[in-house]
mmCIF file of C-alpha atoms and ligand atoms in Angstrom:
data_model
loop_
_atom_site.group_PDB
_atom_site.id
_atom_site.type_symbol
_atom_site.label_atom_id
_atom_site.label_comp_id
_atom_site.label_asym_id
_atom_site.label_seq_id
_atom_site.Cartn_x
_atom_site.Cartn_y
_atom_site.Cartn_z
ATOM 1 C CA LEU A 220 -143.873 -20.464 -70.039
ATOM 2 C CA ARG A 221 -142.126 -17.122 -69.433
ATOM 3 C CA THR A 222 -142.921 -17.003 -65.874
ATOM 4 C CA SER A 223 -142.034 -20.578 -65.183
ATOM 5 C CA LEU A 224 -138.414 -19.783 -67.167
ATOM 6 C CA ARG A 225 -137.650 -16.889 -64.728
ATOM 7 C CA THR A 226 -138.623 -18.675 -61.578
ATOM 8 C CA LYS A 227 -136.247 -21.660 -62.376
ATOM 9 C CA ARG A 228 -133.584 -19.227 -63.531
ATOM 10 C CA ASP A 229 -134.011 -17.531 -59.879
ATOM 11 C CA ILE A 230 -133.874 -20.500 -58.516
ATOM 12 C CA VAL A 231 -130.143 -21.380 -60.188
ATOM 13 C CA PHE A 232 -128.772 -17.975 -59.128
ATOM 14 C CA TYR A 233 -129.924 -18.716 -55.745
ATOM 15 C CA ASP A 234 -128.585 -22.144 -55.502
ATOM 16 C CA GLU A 235 -125.233 -20.651 -56.517
ATOM 17 C CA ASP A 236 -125.180 -17.897 -54.342
ATOM 18 C CA ALA A 237 -126.130 -20.360 -51.215
ATOM 19 C CA ALA A 238 -123.038 -22.742 -52.472
ATOM 20 C CA GLU A 239 -120.619 -20.187 -52.576
ATOM 21 C CA GLN A 240 -122.102 -18.557 -49.203
ATOM 22 C CA VAL A 241 -121.339 -22.261 -47.632
ATOM 23 C CA ARG A 242 -117.841 -22.583 -49.600
ATOM 24 C CA GLU A 243 -116.810 -19.170 -47.617
ATOM 25 C CA GLU A 244 -118.307 -19.815 -44.646
ATOM 26 C CA ARG A 245 -116.253 -23.067 -44.850
ATOM 27 C CA ILE A 246 -113.345 -21.293 -45.630
ATOM 28 C CA ILE A 247 -113.277 -18.839 -42.912
ATOM 29 C CA GLN A 248 -113.604 -21.558 -40.422
ATOM 30 C CA GLU A 249 -110.495 -23.615 -41.586
ATOM 31 C CA LEU A 250 -108.284 -20.524 -41.815
ATOM 32 C CA ARG A 251 -109.097 -19.477 -38.216
ATOM 33 C CA HIS A 252 -107.441 -22.961 -37.326
ATOM 34 C CA ALA A 253 -104.856 -22.774 -39.963
ATOM 35 C CA ILE A 254 -103.801 -19.539 -38.396
ATOM 36 C CA THR A 255 -104.110 -21.161 -34.886
ATOM 37 C CA GLU A 256 -102.334 -24.290 -35.757
ATOM 38 C CA GLU A 257 -99.762 -22.881 -37.962
ATOM 39 C CA THR A 258 -100.894 -24.521 -41.023
ATOM 40 C CA LEU A 259 -100.853 -21.704 -42.984
ATOM 41 C CA GLU A 260 -97.110 -21.326 -44.680
ATOM 42 C CA ALA A 261 -95.401 -18.008 -45.900
ATOM 43 C CA TYR A 262 -93.887 -18.431 -49.355
ATOM 44 C CA TYR A 263 -91.584 -15.911 -50.760
ATOM 45 C CA GLN A 264 -90.963 -14.655 -54.120
ATOM 46 C CA VAL A 265 -87.664 -12.766 -55.027
ATOM 47 C CA LYS A 266 -87.380 -8.914 -56.262
ATOM 48 C CA VAL A 267 -84.728 -8.965 -58.365
ATOM 49 C CA ASP A 268 -81.590 -5.949 -58.714
ATOM 50 C CA LEU A 269 -81.656 -5.593 -62.652
ATOM 51 C CA GLN A 270 -78.053 -4.036 -62.569
ATOM 52 C CA THR A 271 -76.369 -7.016 -60.669
ATOM 53 C CA MET A 272 -79.424 -9.328 -61.491
ATOM 54 C CA ARG A 273 -79.358 -10.250 -57.078
ATOM 55 C CA SER A 274 -81.847 -10.681 -54.992
ATOM 56 C CA GLU A 275 -81.569 -9.468 -51.351
ATOM 57 C CA LYS A 276 -85.267 -8.578 -51.328
ATOM 58 C CA VAL A 277 -88.303 -10.892 -51.036
ATOM 59 C CA GLU A 278 -92.228 -10.544 -51.053
ATOM 60 C CA ALA A 279 -94.111 -12.982 -48.248
ATOM 61 C CA LEU A 280 -97.108 -14.345 -50.055
ATOM 62 C CA ALA A 281 -99.363 -16.659 -48.176
ATOM 63 C CA ARG A 282 -100.095 -20.245 -49.374
ATOM 64 C CA TRP A 283 -102.831 -22.196 -47.459
ATOM 65 C CA THR A 284 -103.574 -25.689 -48.592
ATOM 66 C CA HIS A 285 -106.992 -26.514 -47.528
ATOM 67 C CA PRO A 286 -107.652 -30.199 -46.136
ATOM 68 C CA GLU A 287 -110.719 -31.021 -48.205
ATOM 69 C CA LEU A 288 -110.758 -28.439 -50.661
ATOM 70 C CA GLY A 289 -106.952 -28.618 -51.686
ATOM 71 C CA MET A 290 -105.044 -25.275 -52.480
ATOM 72 C CA ILE A 291 -107.093 -22.066 -52.291
ATOM 73 C CA SER A 292 -105.442 -19.121 -53.913
ATOM 74 C CA PRO A 293 -104.812 -15.821 -51.739
ATOM 75 C CA GLY A 294 -107.282 -14.375 -54.295
ATOM 76 C CA GLU A 295 -109.801 -16.333 -52.277
ATOM 77 C CA PHE A 296 -108.895 -16.466 -48.951
ATOM 78 C CA ILE A 297 -107.661 -12.864 -48.618
ATOM 79 C CA PRO A 298 -111.097 -11.622 -49.540
ATOM 80 C CA ALA A 299 -112.898 -13.913 -46.816
ATOM 81 C CA ALA A 300 -110.619 -13.220 -44.318
ATOM 82 C CA GLU A 301 -111.200 -9.198 -44.967
ATOM 83 C CA ARG A 302 -115.108 -9.995 -44.847
ATOM 84 C CA ALA A 303 -114.999 -12.220 -41.221
ATOM 85 C CA GLY A 304 -112.402 -9.895 -39.529
ATOM 86 C CA LEU A 305 -109.815 -12.459 -39.672
ATOM 87 C CA ILE A 306 -107.353 -10.237 -41.387
ATOM 88 C CA VAL A 307 -105.810 -9.213 -38.764
ATOM 89 C CA PRO A 308 -104.861 -12.144 -37.081
ATOM 90 C CA LEU A 309 -103.525 -13.240 -40.497
ATOM 91 C CA THR A 310 -101.413 -10.325 -41.334
ATOM 92 C CA GLU A 311 -100.004 -10.511 -37.336
ATOM 93 C CA TYR A 312 -98.925 -14.441 -38.160
ATOM 94 C CA MET A 313 -97.465 -13.473 -41.364
ATOM 95 C CA LEU A 314 -95.630 -10.973 -39.757
ATOM 96 C CA HIS A 315 -94.398 -13.325 -37.285
ATOM 97 C CA ARG A 316 -93.208 -15.363 -39.937
ATOM 98 C CA VAL A 317 -91.099 -12.873 -42.148
ATOM 99 C CA CYS A 318 -89.480 -11.520 -39.001
ATOM 100 C CA ARG A 319 -88.594 -15.300 -37.769
ATOM 101 C CA GLN A 320 -86.994 -15.746 -41.551
ATOM 102 C CA LEU A 321 -85.344 -12.734 -41.512
ATOM 103 C CA LEU A 322 -83.435 -13.918 -38.396
ATOM 104 C CA GLU A 323 -83.066 -17.388 -40.071
ATOM 105 C CA TRP A 324 -81.329 -16.049 -42.767
ATOM 106 C CA ASP A 325 -79.227 -14.009 -41.102
ATOM 107 C CA GLN A 326 -78.201 -16.917 -39.004
ATOM 108 C CA SER A 327 -77.426 -18.842 -42.050
ATOM 109 C CA SER A 328 -75.751 -16.057 -43.484
ATOM 110 C CA VAL A 329 -77.901 -15.979 -46.672
ATOM 111 C CA PRO A 330 -78.359 -12.400 -47.778
ATOM 112 C CA VAL A 331 -81.807 -11.425 -47.720
ATOM 113 C CA ARG A 332 -81.735 -7.947 -46.400
ATOM 114 C CA GLU A 333 -85.291 -6.804 -47.071
ATOM 115 C CA ALA A 334 -88.695 -8.740 -46.770
ATOM 116 C CA ALA A 335 -92.354 -7.346 -47.700
ATOM 117 C CA LEU A 336 -95.608 -8.223 -46.590
ATOM 118 C CA ASN A 337 -98.735 -7.123 -48.162
ATOM 119 C CA LEU A 338 -101.133 -5.322 -45.844
ATOM 120 C CA SER A 339 -104.945 -5.051 -46.321
ATOM 121 C CA PRO A 340 -106.320 -1.750 -45.808
ATOM 122 C CA VAL A 341 -108.928 -3.570 -43.957
ATOM 123 C CA HIS A 342 -106.178 -3.596 -41.007
ATOM 124 C CA PHE A 343 -106.028 0.448 -41.192
ATOM 125 C CA GLN A 344 -109.740 0.179 -39.795
ATOM 126 C CA ALA A 345 -109.183 -1.957 -36.779
ATOM 127 C CA VAL A 346 -107.961 -0.204 -33.561
ATOM 128 C CA GLY A 347 -104.566 -0.671 -32.514
ATOM 129 C CA ALA A 348 -103.802 -2.841 -35.321
ATOM 130 C CA ASN A 349 -100.879 -0.266 -36.404
ATOM 131 C CA LYS A 350 -99.147 -0.317 -33.277
ATOM 132 C CA ARG A 351 -99.395 -4.142 -32.897
ATOM 133 C CA ILE A 352 -97.436 -4.587 -35.390
ATOM 134 C CA GLN A 353 -94.678 -2.099 -34.638
ATOM 135 C CA ASP A 354 -94.909 -4.195 -31.017
ATOM 136 C CA ILE A 355 -94.244 -7.433 -32.898
ATOM 137 C CA VAL A 356 -91.290 -5.982 -34.972
ATOM 138 C CA SER A 357 -89.719 -4.339 -31.753
ATOM 139 C CA GLY A 358 -90.056 -7.791 -30.234
ATOM 140 C CA TYR A 359 -87.875 -9.672 -32.444
ATOM 141 C CA GLY A 360 -85.269 -6.778 -31.901
ATOM 142 C CA LEU A 361 -85.506 -5.984 -35.946
ATOM 143 C CA ASP A 362 -84.508 -2.789 -37.842
ATOM 144 C CA PRO A 363 -88.168 -1.980 -39.238
ATOM 145 C CA GLY A 364 -86.672 -0.745 -42.294
ATOM 146 C CA ARG A 365 -86.095 -4.105 -43.171
ATOM 147 C CA ILE A 366 -89.721 -4.794 -44.001
ATOM 148 C CA GLU A 367 -91.445 -3.023 -46.610
ATOM 149 C CA LEU A 368 -95.296 -3.241 -45.846
ATOM 150 C CA GLU A 369 -97.155 -3.101 -49.546
ATOM 151 C CA ILE A 370 -100.746 -1.303 -50.048
ATOM 152 C CA THR A 371 -102.582 -1.709 -53.124
ATOM 153 C CA GLU A 372 -103.153 1.788 -55.118
ATOM 154 C CA THR A 373 -106.790 1.096 -55.263
ATOM 155 C CA ALA A 374 -107.337 -0.113 -51.330
ATOM 156 C CA MET A 375 -105.200 3.045 -50.605
ATOM 157 C CA MET A 376 -107.614 5.559 -52.722
ATOM 158 C CA ARG A 377 -110.596 3.871 -51.356
ATOM 159 C CA ASN A 378 -110.442 6.043 -48.076
ATOM 160 C CA LEU A 379 -107.047 8.040 -48.937
ATOM 161 C CA GLU A 380 -107.255 10.249 -45.650
ATOM 162 C CA THR A 381 -107.522 7.341 -42.972
ATOM 163 C CA ALA A 382 -105.180 5.292 -45.442
ATOM 164 C CA VAL A 383 -102.374 8.376 -45.737
ATOM 165 C CA ALA A 384 -102.289 9.242 -41.438
ATOM 166 C CA GLN A 385 -101.564 5.285 -40.669
ATOM 167 C CA MET A 386 -99.086 5.119 -43.618
ATOM 168 C CA GLU A 387 -97.486 7.878 -41.837
ATOM 169 C CA ASP A 388 -97.463 6.207 -38.542
ATOM 170 C CA LEU A 389 -96.040 3.387 -40.005
ATOM 171 C CA ARG A 390 -92.819 5.094 -41.802
ATOM 172 C CA ALA A 391 -92.007 7.183 -38.523
ATOM 173 C CA PHE A 392 -91.778 3.848 -37.002
ATOM 174 C CA GLY A 393 -89.461 2.949 -39.577
ATOM 175 C CA PHE A 394 -91.052 0.656 -41.992
ATOM 176 C CA ARG A 395 -90.945 1.138 -45.512
ATOM 177 C CA LEU A 396 -93.814 1.414 -47.661
ATOM 178 C CA ALA A 397 -95.226 0.412 -51.298
ATOM 179 C CA LEU A 398 -97.797 1.121 -53.378
ATOM 180 C CA ASP A 399 -98.656 -2.330 -54.939
ATOM 181 C CA ASP A 400 -100.318 -2.797 -58.297
ATOM 182 C CA PHE A 401 -99.513 0.706 -58.790
ATOM 183 C CA GLY A 402 -101.466 1.841 -62.253
ATOM 184 C CA THR A 403 -104.355 -0.108 -62.263
ATOM 185 C CA GLY A 404 -105.625 2.532 -59.897
ATOM 186 C CA LEU A 405 -106.818 6.585 -60.255
ATOM 187 C CA SER A 406 -104.092 8.419 -58.833
ATOM 188 C CA SER A 407 -102.316 10.991 -60.922
ATOM 189 C CA LEU A 408 -98.723 11.114 -60.863
ATOM 190 C CA THR A 409 -98.563 14.347 -58.876
ATOM 191 C CA TYR A 410 -101.112 13.155 -56.628
ATOM 192 C CA LEU A 411 -98.440 10.719 -55.836
ATOM 193 C CA GLN A 412 -95.837 12.933 -54.837
ATOM 194 C CA GLN A 413 -98.165 13.686 -51.500
ATOM 195 C CA LEU A 414 -98.444 9.985 -50.657
ATOM 196 C CA PRO A 415 -95.586 8.322 -47.921
ATOM 197 C CA VAL A 416 -94.403 5.551 -49.939
ATOM 198 C CA HIS A 417 -90.813 4.909 -50.656
ATOM 199 C CA THR A 418 -91.694 2.480 -53.652
ATOM 200 C CA LEU A 419 -93.737 2.030 -56.556
ATOM 201 C CA LYS A 420 -94.629 -1.655 -57.669
ATOM 202 C CA ILE A 421 -95.522 -1.180 -61.268
ATOM 203 C CA ASP A 422 -98.566 -3.495 -62.176
ATOM 204 C CA ARG A 423 -98.081 -6.860 -64.102
ATOM 205 C CA SER A 424 -100.857 -6.134 -66.343
ATOM 206 C CA PHE A 425 -98.559 -3.318 -67.798
ATOM 207 C CA ILE A 426 -95.280 -5.612 -67.881
ATOM 208 C CA SER A 427 -97.669 -8.251 -70.075
ATOM 209 C CA ARG A 428 -98.316 -5.893 -72.703
ATOM 210 C CA LEU A 429 -95.022 -3.960 -72.915
ATOM 211 C CA THR A 430 -93.439 -6.022 -75.837
ATOM 212 C CA ARG A 431 -96.661 -5.666 -77.701
ATOM 213 C CA SER A 432 -97.977 -2.527 -77.027
ATOM 214 C CA PRO A 433 -95.970 1.090 -77.710
ATOM 215 C CA GLU A 434 -98.447 2.430 -75.536
ATOM 216 C CA ASP A 435 -97.864 0.329 -72.704
ATOM 217 C CA GLN A 436 -94.317 0.833 -72.985
ATOM 218 C CA ALA A 437 -94.656 4.764 -72.906
ATOM 219 C CA ILE A 438 -96.649 4.795 -69.893
ATOM 220 C CA VAL A 439 -94.037 2.137 -67.899
ATOM 221 C CA LYS A 440 -91.597 4.465 -69.025
ATOM 222 C CA LEU A 441 -93.193 7.642 -67.758
ATOM 223 C CA MET A 442 -93.581 6.030 -64.203
ATOM 224 C CA ILE A 443 -89.894 5.077 -63.980
ATOM 225 C CA ASP A 444 -88.776 8.397 -64.925
ATOM 226 C CA PHE A 445 -91.338 9.673 -62.648
ATOM 227 C CA ALA A 446 -90.286 7.638 -59.911
ATOM 228 C CA ALA A 447 -86.595 8.903 -60.894
ATOM 229 C CA THR A 448 -87.166 12.264 -60.587
ATOM 230 C CA THR A 449 -88.959 12.429 -56.977
ATOM 231 C CA GLY A 450 -86.839 9.832 -55.551
ATOM 232 C CA LEU A 451 -88.875 6.969 -55.625
ATOM 233 C CA HIS A 452 -87.657 2.916 -55.802
ATOM 234 C CA VAL A 453 -89.368 1.093 -58.528
ATOM 235 C CA VAL A 454 -90.060 -2.433 -58.703
ATOM 236 C CA CYS A 455 -91.767 -4.191 -61.824
ATOM 237 C CA GLU A 456 -94.298 -7.113 -61.516
ATOM 238 C CA GLY A 457 -94.887 -10.027 -63.481
ATOM 239 C CA ILE A 458 -91.532 -10.423 -65.550
ATOM 240 C CA GLU A 459 -92.516 -13.364 -67.401
ATOM 241 C CA SER A 460 -89.874 -13.199 -70.706
ATOM 242 C CA ARG A 461 -86.101 -11.730 -71.243
ATOM 243 C CA GLU A 462 -87.942 -9.334 -74.077
ATOM 244 C CA GLU A 463 -90.003 -8.003 -71.137
ATOM 245 C CA LEU A 464 -86.691 -7.715 -68.606
ATOM 246 C CA LEU A 465 -84.695 -6.210 -71.134
ATOM 247 C CA ALA A 466 -86.699 -3.594 -72.297
ATOM 248 C CA LEU A 467 -87.424 -2.850 -68.410
ATOM 249 C CA LYS A 468 -83.575 -2.624 -67.892
ATOM 250 C CA LEU A 469 -82.935 -0.292 -70.514
ATOM 251 C CA MET A 470 -85.927 1.909 -69.193
ATOM 252 C CA GLY A 471 -83.775 2.139 -66.447
ATOM 253 C CA CYS A 472 -86.064 -0.313 -63.704
ATOM 254 C CA GLN A 473 -84.440 -0.864 -60.699
ATOM 255 C CA ASP A 474 -86.026 -4.095 -59.190
ATOM 256 C CA GLY A 475 -88.045 -6.624 -61.010
ATOM 257 C CA GLN A 476 -90.128 -9.718 -59.687
ATOM 258 C CA GLY A 477 -91.873 -12.128 -62.138
ATOM 259 C CA PHE A 478 -91.818 -15.866 -62.850
ATOM 260 C CA LEU A 479 -88.800 -15.759 -65.300
ATOM 261 C CA PHE A 480 -86.693 -15.347 -62.215
ATOM 262 C CA GLN A 481 -88.536 -17.480 -59.674
ATOM 263 C CA ARG A 482 -91.842 -18.169 -58.637
ATOM 264 C CA PRO A 483 -93.004 -17.993 -54.973
ATOM 265 C CA VAL A 484 -91.646 -20.542 -53.356
ATOM 266 C CA PRO A 485 -90.430 -22.061 -49.877
ATOM 267 C CA ALA A 486 -87.787 -20.019 -47.600
ATOM 268 C CA SER A 487 -85.316 -22.327 -48.003
ATOM 269 C CA GLU A 488 -85.594 -22.667 -51.906
ATOM 270 C CA ILE A 489 -85.124 -19.154 -52.639
ATOM 271 C CA THR A 490 -82.561 -18.498 -55.334
ATOM 272 C CA ILE A 491 -79.956 -15.776 -54.742
ATOM 273 C CA ARG A 492 -78.076 -14.952 -57.755
ATOM 274 C CA TYR A 493 -79.282 -15.115 -62.039
ATOM 275 C CA ASP A 494 -77.432 -15.445 -64.781
ATOM 276 C CA LEU A 495 -79.689 -15.075 -67.649
ATOM 277 C CA ASP A 496 -78.550 -14.412 -70.934
ATOM 278 C CA LEU A 497 -80.273 -11.674 -72.231
ATOM 279 C CA THR A 498 -78.159 -11.573 -75.712
ATOM 280 C CA SER A 499 -80.203 -15.088 -76.822
HETATM 281 P P1 C2E B 692 -99.775 -9.207 -55.045
HETATM 282 O O1 C2E B 692 -99.089 -8.709 -53.566
HETATM 283 O O2 C2E B 692 -99.549 -8.146 -55.932
HETATM 284 O O3 C2E B 692 -98.412 -10.420 -55.504
HETATM 285 C C1 C2E B 692 -98.012 -10.776 -56.498
HETATM 286 C C2 C2E B 692 -99.028 -11.710 -57.037
HETATM 287 O O4 C2E B 692 -98.501 -12.024 -58.525
HETATM 288 C C3 C2E B 692 -98.891 -13.037 -56.545
HETATM 289 O O5 C2E B 692 -100.024 -13.983 -56.648
HETATM 290 C C4 C2E B 692 -97.901 -13.778 -57.523
HETATM 291 O O6 C2E B 692 -97.533 -15.165 -57.107
HETATM 292 C C5 C2E B 692 -98.164 -13.217 -58.463
HETATM 293 N N1 C2E B 692 -97.160 -13.076 -59.440
HETATM 294 C C6 C2E B 692 -95.601 -13.079 -59.134
HETATM 295 N N2 C2E B 692 -94.687 -12.793 -60.822
HETATM 296 C C7 C2E B 692 -95.436 -13.345 -61.495
HETATM 297 C C8 C2E B 692 -95.522 -13.914 -62.911
HETATM 298 O O7 C2E B 692 -94.551 -13.328 -63.413
HETATM 299 N N3 C2E B 692 -96.694 -13.926 -63.607
HETATM 300 C C9 C2E B 692 -97.767 -14.476 -63.270
HETATM 301 N N4 C2E B 692 -98.864 -14.498 -63.815
HETATM 302 N N5 C2E B 692 -97.901 -13.916 -61.743
HETATM 303 C C10 C2E B 692 -96.938 -13.742 -61.084
HETATM 304 P P2 C2E B 692 -100.562 -14.754 -55.283
HETATM 305 O O8 C2E B 692 -99.430 -14.916 -54.538
HETATM 306 O O9 C2E B 692 -101.415 -15.374 -55.846
HETATM 307 O O10 C2E B 692 -101.291 -13.204 -54.451
HETATM 308 C C11 C2E B 692 -101.991 -12.335 -55.000
HETATM 309 C C12 C2E B 692 -102.650 -11.189 -54.367
HETATM 310 O O11 C2E B 692 -103.258 -11.673 -52.687
HETATM 311 C C13 C2E B 692 -101.351 -10.620 -53.640
HETATM 312 O O12 C2E B 692 -101.064 -9.547 -55.027
HETATM 313 C C14 C2E B 692 -101.689 -9.830 -52.519
HETATM 314 O O13 C2E B 692 -102.775 -8.585 -52.622
HETATM 315 C C15 C2E B 692 -102.438 -10.715 -51.623
HETATM 316 N N6 C2E B 692 -101.903 -11.983 -50.742
HETATM 317 C C16 C2E B 692 -101.224 -12.490 -51.022
HETATM 318 N N7 C2E B 692 -100.790 -13.006 -49.642
HETATM 319 C C17 C2E B 692 -100.958 -11.914 -48.967
HETATM 320 C C18 C2E B 692 -101.253 -11.930 -47.221
HETATM 321 O O14 C2E B 692 -100.411 -12.296 -46.696
HETATM 322 N N8 C2E B 692 -101.476 -10.916 -46.805
HETATM 323 C C19 C2E B 692 -102.335 -9.882 -47.851
HETATM 324 N N9 C2E B 692 -103.176 -9.344 -46.980
HETATM 325 N N10 C2E B 692 -102.562 -10.089 -48.825
HETATM 326 C C20 C2E B 692 -102.069 -10.828 -49.572
HETATM 327 MG MG1 MG B 693 -97.632 -7.501 -52.688
HETATM 328 MG MG1 MG B 694 -99.280 -6.401 -56.830
HETATM 329 MG MG1 MG B 695 -102.078 -8.178 -56.935
#
């Protein structure tokens, strides 16, 4: 009996793996098309200056609706793209989108000064990929200082030497650089001084615990103070409530991002000014 049960369970596991693999292969095939046919979309989420409550900066986030499977989250298709060698074309596609959008905003006098793009660490392993993203921006005649490249802390730590060298190259070209999901990795604050970044994006997990946990509040305050001392810019991700916003404002956080202000939306829907009553 025991043997047959185990066999049955193994078969179930095998089937789940196989099903997952089939789904991933499908996703990769269709994603390739979505890139060449330009049906992959760029949504934008605002970063709000907590002093002025204005947003002159945005982050581009890839959005994809599969013809049959429906909306697929970047949490699923980005790792699939990384495994399938599709991340470089995807990033270049998104960068073209972002450059065109910035120029369009300039034309229509929408005051968006800066756009951020998420950069996969897999990108750093592709020969010539760094140079190509520089060429794309030059091709549009855009100041690279208007584009911030966000790299997650954990990704960066995994292959530190390569990452630092490539980031120094991108920084020398003029891009701004941000450490995304900061606080989730293992880097210590002293160590941070050696990284060539302009901005720290404090991870959403700290913000969601902020008003309930004095420990998290202390950690966030420490990160903000450290950033101020070393001249780093700070953005807090995932602000969902007024309480969180108020607490972060008092701690001296410069920029905020989160559903409280606006979810990621198509370019035409972004809101520039926020009137949030912080007293209620
Ligand atoms: P990320 O760069 O840390 O982006 C922030 C994520 O948090 C986004 O999820 C955003 O929709 C979500 N978010 C923002 N504010 C709030 C909030 O107040 N509450 C909650 N619960 N969530 C909030 P999204 O768009 O699903 O993206 C997930 C991740 O996928 C991104 O994390 C980024 O690492 C990756 N990603 C998305 N687009 C791209 C892309 O074009 N290229 C690359 N390489 N990665 C991308
Ligand atoms: Mg990001
Ligand atoms: Mg993040
Ligand atoms: Mg993230």
